[in-house]
PDB file of C-alpha atoms in Angstrom:
ATOM      1  CA  HIS A   1       8.599   4.346  -9.782  1.00 90.00           C
ATOM      2  CA  GLU A   2       9.673   3.272 -13.274  1.00 92.00           C
ATOM      3  CA  GLU A   3      10.437  -0.260 -12.083  1.00 95.00           C
ATOM      4  CA  ALA A   4       7.129  -0.387 -10.225  1.00 92.00           C
ATOM      5  CA  GLN A   5       5.235   0.793 -13.304  1.00 94.00           C
ATOM      6  CA  ALA A   6       6.852  -1.898 -15.437  1.00 96.00           C
ATOM      7  CA  ALA A   7       5.996  -4.534 -12.826  1.00 95.00           C
ATOM      8  CA  PHE A   8       2.376  -3.368 -12.548  1.00 96.00           C
ATOM      9  CA  GLU A   9       1.956  -3.362 -16.312  1.00 96.00           C
ATOM     10  CA  ARG A  10       3.484  -6.839 -16.601  1.00 97.00           C
ATOM     11  CA  ALA A  11       1.197  -8.166 -13.853  1.00 97.00           C
ATOM     12  CA  ILE A  12      -1.854  -6.647 -15.576  1.00 97.00           C
ATOM     13  CA  ALA A  13      -0.781  -8.117 -18.916  1.00 97.00           C
ATOM     14  CA  LEU A  14      -0.551 -11.542 -17.271  1.00 97.00           C
ATOM     15  CA  ASN A  15      -3.882 -11.148 -15.457  1.00 97.00           C
ATOM     16  CA  PRO A  16      -6.082  -8.130 -16.297  1.00 97.00           C
ATOM     17  CA  ASN A  17      -8.350  -9.091 -13.397  1.00 98.00           C
ATOM     18  CA  LEU A  18      -5.664  -8.870 -10.706  1.00 97.00           C
ATOM     19  CA  PHE A  19      -7.105  -6.350  -8.253  1.00 98.00           C
ATOM     20  CA  GLU A  20      -3.851  -5.704  -6.419  1.00 97.00           C
ATOM     21  CA  ALA A  21      -1.986  -4.731  -9.595  1.00 97.00           C
ATOM     22  CA  HIS A  22      -4.580  -2.114 -10.523  1.00 98.00           C
ATOM     23  CA  TYR A  23      -5.049  -0.856  -6.958  1.00 98.00           C
ATOM     24  CA  PHE A  24      -1.370  -0.440  -6.112  1.00 97.00           C
ATOM     25  CA  TYR A  25      -0.601   0.971  -9.557  1.00 97.00           C
ATOM     26  CA  ALA A  26      -3.247   3.634  -8.870  1.00 97.00           C
ATOM     27  CA  ARG A  27      -1.762   4.420  -5.468  1.00 94.00           C
ATOM     28  CA  ASP A  28       1.723   4.748  -6.935  1.00 94.00           C
ATOM     29  CA  ALA A  29       0.443   7.002  -9.728  1.00 94.00           C
ATOM     30  CA  PHE A  30      -1.399   9.191  -7.206  1.00 91.00           C
ATOM     31  CA  SER A  31       1.728   9.574  -5.075  1.00 87.00           C
ATOM     32  CA  GLN A  32       3.447  11.041  -8.138  1.00 90.00           C
ATOM     33  CA  GLY A  33       0.574  13.377  -8.973  1.00 90.00           C
ATOM     34  CA  LYS A  34      -0.384  11.336 -12.067  1.00 95.00           C
ATOM     35  CA  LEU A  35      -4.108  11.655 -11.517  1.00 96.00           C
ATOM     36  CA  ASP A  36      -5.326  10.465 -14.925  1.00 97.00           C
ATOM     37  CA  GLN A  37      -3.361   7.233 -14.512  1.00 97.00           C
ATOM     38  CA  ALA A  38      -4.613   6.877 -10.932  1.00 97.00           C
ATOM     39  CA  ILE A  39      -8.213   7.240 -12.114  1.00 98.00           C
ATOM     40  CA  ARG A  40      -7.818   4.593 -14.824  1.00 98.00           C
ATOM     41  CA  GLU A  41      -6.330   2.093 -12.396  1.00 98.00           C
ATOM     42  CA  TYR A  42      -8.754   2.782  -9.527  1.00 98.00           C
ATOM     43  CA  GLU A  43     -11.656   2.329 -11.936  1.00 98.00           C
ATOM     44  CA  GLU A  44     -10.173  -0.963 -13.134  1.00 98.00           C
ATOM     45  CA  ALA A  45      -9.697  -2.067  -9.520  1.00 98.00           C
ATOM     46  CA  SER A  46     -13.394  -1.275  -8.886  1.00 98.00           C
ATOM     47  CA  ARG A  47     -14.397  -3.232 -11.966  1.00 97.00           C
ATOM     48  CA  VAL A  48     -12.378  -6.241 -10.833  1.00 98.00           C
ATOM     49  CA  ARG A  49     -13.555  -6.090  -7.206  1.00 98.00           C
ATOM     50  CA  PRO A  50     -16.873  -4.201  -7.014  1.00 97.00           C
ATOM     51  CA  GLU A  51     -17.251  -4.981  -3.307  1.00 97.00           C
ATOM     52  CA  ASP A  52     -14.108  -2.957  -2.482  1.00 97.00           C
ATOM     53  CA  TYR A  53     -14.873   0.367  -0.775  1.00 98.00           C
ATOM     54  CA  GLN A  54     -11.338   1.758  -1.123  1.00 97.00           C
ATOM     55  CA  SER A  55     -11.090   2.306  -4.876  1.00 98.00           C
ATOM     56  CA  PRO A  56     -14.293   4.356  -5.307  1.00 98.00           C
ATOM     57  CA  LEU A  57     -13.420   6.491  -2.294  1.00 98.00           C
ATOM     58  CA  LEU A  58      -9.851   7.060  -3.448  1.00 96.00           C
ATOM     59  CA  VAL A  59     -10.700   7.742  -7.099  1.00 98.00           C
ATOM     60  CA  ALA A  60     -13.178  10.397  -5.978  1.00 97.00           C
ATOM     61  CA  GLN A  61     -10.359  12.629  -4.807  1.00 94.00           C
ATOM     62  CA  SER A  62      -8.601  12.455  -8.180  1.00 96.00           C
ATOM     63  CA  TYR A  63     -11.868  13.221  -9.954  1.00 98.00           C
ATOM     64  CA  GLU A  64     -12.394  16.197  -7.648  1.00 96.00           C
ATOM     65  CA  ASP A  65      -8.843  17.444  -8.171  1.00 94.00           C
ATOM     66  CA  LEU A  66      -9.363  17.351 -11.951  1.00 97.00           C
ATOM     67  CA  GLY A  67     -12.637  19.287 -11.734  1.00 97.00           C
ATOM     68  CA  HIS A  68     -15.088  16.400 -12.166  1.00 98.00           C
ATOM     69  CA  ALA A  69     -17.257  17.091  -9.127  1.00 98.00           C
ATOM     70  CA  ASP A  70     -20.169  14.991 -10.406  1.00 98.00           C
ATOM     71  CA  LEU A  71     -17.979  11.894 -10.865  1.00 98.00           C
ATOM     72  CA  ALA A  72     -16.357  12.506  -7.469  1.00 98.00           C
ATOM     73  CA  ARG A  73     -19.758  12.664  -5.758  1.00 98.00           C
ATOM     74  CA  MET A  74     -21.010   9.495  -7.459  1.00 98.00           C
ATOM     75  CA  SER A  75     -17.834   7.635  -6.499  1.00 98.00           C
ATOM     76  CA  ARG A  76     -18.032   8.815  -2.898  1.00 98.00           C
ATOM     77  CA  LEU A  77     -21.687   7.825  -2.594  1.00 98.00           C
ATOM     78  CA  ARG A  78     -20.856   4.359  -3.938  1.00 98.00           C
ATOM     79  CA  GLY A  79     -17.786   4.012  -1.710  1.00 98.00           C
ATOM     80  CA  VAL A  80     -19.577   5.130   1.458  1.00 98.00           C
ATOM     81  CA  ALA A  81     -22.455   2.702   0.758  1.00 98.00           C
ATOM     82  CA  ILE A  82     -19.985  -0.168   0.286  1.00 98.00           C
ATOM     83  CA  ALA A  83     -18.086   0.837   3.450  1.00 98.00           C
ATOM     84  CA  GLU A  84     -21.331   0.972   5.461  1.00 98.00           C
ATOM     85  CA  ALA A  85     -22.306  -2.502   4.261  1.00 98.00           C
ATOM     86  CA  HIS A  86     -18.830  -3.777   5.057  1.00 98.00           C
ATOM     87  CA  LEU A  87     -18.930  -2.251   8.555  1.00 98.00           C
ATOM     88  CA  LYS A  88     -22.188  -4.070   9.310  1.00 97.00           C
ATOM     89  CA  LEU A  89     -20.267  -7.318   8.832  1.00 97.00           C
ATOM     90  CA  THR A  90     -16.932  -6.127  10.237  1.00 96.00           C
ATOM     91  CA  PRO A  91     -17.579  -3.240  12.652  1.00 96.00           C
ATOM     92  CA  ASP A  92     -13.995  -3.216  13.923  1.00 95.00           C
ATOM     93  CA  ASP A  93     -12.409  -2.466  10.523  1.00 97.00           C
ATOM     94  CA  ALA A  94     -10.593   0.800  11.205  1.00 97.00           C
ATOM     95  CA  ARG A  95      -9.670   1.301   7.534  1.00 97.00           C
ATOM     96  CA  ALA A  96     -13.310   1.072   6.447  1.00 98.00           C
ATOM     97  CA  LEU A  97     -14.153   3.629   9.141  1.00 98.00           C
ATOM     98  CA  TYR A  98     -11.569   6.197   8.142  1.00 98.00           C
ATOM     99  CA  MET A  99     -12.009   5.696   4.415  1.00 97.00           C
ATOM    100  CA  GLY A 100     -15.773   6.052   4.836  1.00 98.00           C
ATOM    101  CA  ALA A 101     -15.225   9.048   7.113  1.00 98.00           C
ATOM    102  CA  ASN A 102     -13.308  10.828   4.385  1.00 98.00           C
ATOM    103  CA  GLY A 103     -16.137  10.219   1.936  1.00 98.00           C
ATOM    104  CA  LEU A 104     -18.736  11.390   4.427  1.00 98.00           C
ATOM    105  CA  VAL A 105     -16.907  14.639   5.191  1.00 98.00           C
ATOM    106  CA  ALA A 106     -16.399  15.326   1.481  1.00 97.00           C
ATOM    107  CA  LEU A 107     -20.140  14.728   0.944  1.00 98.00           C
ATOM    108  CA  GLY A 108     -20.982  17.260   3.668  1.00 98.00           C
ATOM    109  CA  GLU A 109     -21.815  14.808   6.446  1.00 98.00           C
ATOM    110  CA  VAL A 110     -19.059  16.310   8.576  1.00 98.00           C
ATOM    111  CA  GLU A 111     -20.121  15.325  12.098  1.00 98.00           C
ATOM    112  CA  LYS A 112     -20.860  11.720  11.111  1.00 98.00           C
ATOM    113  CA  GLY A 113     -17.521  11.541   9.282  1.00 98.00           C
ATOM    114  CA  LEU A 114     -15.578  12.955  12.234  1.00 98.00           C
ATOM    115  CA  ALA A 115     -17.291  10.476  14.564  1.00 98.00           C
ATOM    116  CA  TRP A 116     -16.216   7.596  12.287  1.00 98.00           C
ATOM    117  CA  ALA A 117     -12.665   9.004  12.199  1.00 98.00           C
ATOM    118  CA  ARG A 118     -12.491   9.187  15.994  1.00 98.00           C
ATOM    119  CA  ARG A 119     -13.724   5.588  16.264  1.00 97.00           C
ATOM    120  CA  ALA A 120     -10.936   4.548  13.899  1.00 98.00           C
ATOM    121  CA  VAL A 121      -8.313   6.368  15.998  1.00 98.00           C
ATOM    122  CA  ASP A 122      -9.554   4.541  19.093  1.00 97.00           C
ATOM    123  CA  MET A 123      -8.777   1.266  17.302  1.00 97.00           C
ATOM    124  CA  GLY A 124      -5.260   2.209  16.186  1.00 95.00           C
ATOM    125  CA  PRO A 125      -3.926   5.261  18.010  1.00 96.00           C
ATOM    126  CA  ASP A 126      -0.317   4.551  16.952  1.00 96.00           C
ATOM    127  CA  ASP A 127      -0.923   3.438  13.355  1.00 97.00           C
ATOM    128  CA  PRO A 128       0.883   5.974  11.147  1.00 97.00           C
ATOM    129  CA  MET A 129      -1.303   5.471   8.055  1.00 95.00           C
ATOM    130  CA  LEU A 130      -4.490   5.613  10.088  1.00 97.00           C
ATOM    131  CA  LEU A 131      -3.304   8.862  11.692  1.00 98.00           C
ATOM    132  CA  TYR A 132      -2.343  10.260   8.279  1.00 96.00           C
ATOM    133  CA  ASN A 133      -5.789   9.508   6.877  1.00 96.00           C
ATOM    134  CA  VAL A 134      -7.492  11.013   9.914  1.00 98.00           C
ATOM    135  CA  ALA A 135      -5.353  14.145   9.388  1.00 98.00           C
ATOM    136  CA  CYS A 136      -6.798  14.307   5.862  1.00 97.00           C
ATOM    137  CA  ILE A 137     -10.334  14.010   7.215  1.00 98.00           C
ATOM    138  CA  PHE A 138      -9.872  16.781   9.779  1.00 98.00           C
ATOM    139  CA  SER A 139      -8.182  18.969   7.158  1.00 98.00           C
ATOM    140  CA  LEU A 140     -11.149  18.455   4.805  1.00 97.00           C
ATOM    141  CA  ALA A 141     -13.453  19.397   7.665  1.00 98.00           C
ATOM    142  CA  GLY A 142     -11.521  22.628   8.259  1.00 97.00           C
ATOM    143  CA  ARG A 143     -10.263  21.502  11.665  1.00 97.00           C
ATOM    144  CA  THR A 144      -6.719  22.822  11.194  1.00 97.00           C
ATOM    145  CA  ASP A 145      -5.208  22.247  14.636  1.00 97.00           C
ATOM    146  CA  GLU A 146      -6.531  18.703  14.915  1.00 98.00           C
ATOM    147  CA  ALA A 147      -5.414  17.928  11.357  1.00 98.00           C
ATOM    148  CA  LEU A 148      -1.906  19.137  12.172  1.00 97.00           C
ATOM    149  CA  ASP A 149      -1.890  17.125  15.410  1.00 98.00           C
ATOM    150  CA  TYR A 150      -2.671  13.990  13.410  1.00 98.00           C
ATOM    151  CA  VAL A 151      -0.072  14.747  10.694  1.00 97.00           C
ATOM    152  CA  GLU A 152       2.585  15.212  13.379  1.00 97.00           C
ATOM    153  CA  ALA A 153       1.535  12.019  15.154  1.00 97.00           C
ATOM    154  CA  SER A 154       1.558  10.121  11.880  1.00 97.00           C
ATOM    155  CA  VAL A 155       5.136  11.129  11.075  1.00 96.00           C
ATOM    156  CA  ALA A 156       6.238  10.584  14.686  1.00 96.00           C
ATOM    157  CA  ASN A 157       4.880   7.028  14.398  1.00 96.00           C
ATOM    158  CA  GLY A 158       6.724   6.279  11.166  1.00 95.00           C
ATOM    159  CA  MET A 159       4.808   7.676   8.171  1.00 93.00           C
ATOM    160  CA  ARG A 160       7.408   8.444   5.495  1.00 90.00           C
ATOM    161  CA  PHE A 161       5.428   8.731   2.229  1.00 84.00           C
ATOM    162  CA  ARG A 162       6.522  12.229   1.257  1.00 86.00           C
ATOM    163  CA  GLY A 163       4.731  11.997  -2.099  1.00 81.00           C
ATOM    164  CA  TRP A 164       1.397  11.573  -0.372  1.00 81.00           C
ATOM    165  CA  LEU A 165       2.014  14.606   1.821  1.00 89.00           C
ATOM    166  CA  GLU A 166       3.063  16.632  -1.235  1.00 87.00           C
ATOM    167  CA  HIS A 167       0.237  15.597  -3.580  1.00 83.00           C
ATOM    168  CA  ASP A 168      -2.736  14.851  -1.337  1.00 89.00           C
ATOM    169  CA  SER A 169      -5.241  17.664  -1.912  1.00 91.00           C
ATOM    170  CA  ASN A 170      -7.029  16.664   1.286  1.00 94.00           C
ATOM    171  CA  LEU A 171      -4.173  18.418   3.085  1.00 96.00           C
ATOM    172  CA  ASP A 172      -4.385  21.653   1.084  1.00 95.00           C
ATOM    173  CA  SER A 173      -5.953  23.573   3.966  1.00 96.00           C
ATOM    174  CA  ILE A 174      -2.898  22.941   6.185  1.00 97.00           C
ATOM    175  CA  ARG A 175      -0.075  22.707   3.651  1.00 94.00           C
ATOM    176  CA  ASP A 176       1.127  26.336   4.044  1.00 95.00           C
ATOM    177  CA  THR A 177       1.177  26.338   7.839  1.00 97.00           C
ATOM    178  CA  PRO A 178       4.514  26.488   9.657  1.00 97.00           C
ATOM    179  CA  ARG A 179       3.667  23.265  11.513  1.00 97.00           C
ATOM    180  CA  PHE A 180       3.110  21.376   8.250  1.00 97.00           C
ATOM    181  CA  GLN A 181       6.321  22.789   6.805  1.00 95.00           C
ATOM    182  CA  ALA A 182       8.180  21.620   9.912  1.00 95.00           C
ATOM    183  CA  VAL A 183       6.817  18.108   9.379  1.00 94.00           C
ATOM    184  CA  MET A 184       7.946  18.158   5.743  1.00 93.00           C
ATOM    185  CA  ALA A 185      11.417  19.266   6.830  1.00 92.00           C
ATOM    186  CA  GLN A 186      11.649  16.120   9.001  1.00 88.00           C
ATOM    187  CA  LEU A 187      11.133  13.809   6.023  1.00 88.00           C
TER     188      LEU A 187
END
């Protein structure tokens, strides 16, 4: 992580408007539980690429985890609106579906969010990151068994980002279950 941080900071120093440097720096910070750093970099990524739906949807979780519910809601509303516009142009974008689904469920539009998540799974039933994100959505929705099914499928298909499983608050509702602990023991 230290080498990655140095590389991200060097890239940003060379080009402060490089979306990828901010976005991946935020993801790396989040995986380590460094939420303040993740927020700064996701917000910079959104500034650099305002048409990106990912950064506002991802930063919302860090805001929520730090107790800033109002900022989380505003970010989710913005991210879902961008994802919906994107899906009108690219309806087969599974990532836009599951990222938007997460935002929808967090905003209380549970059935719509779960429908989007299921559509995404239909497009990539063996994609480990897709399955991981769908596990998060079902966990947020309180659908424990389905969330655990998707976590297990994600790991069985190659998901190995232990830091995400450890720090992702979307999985809090399933984290203490024996099935989740068995998954963690596999990594």
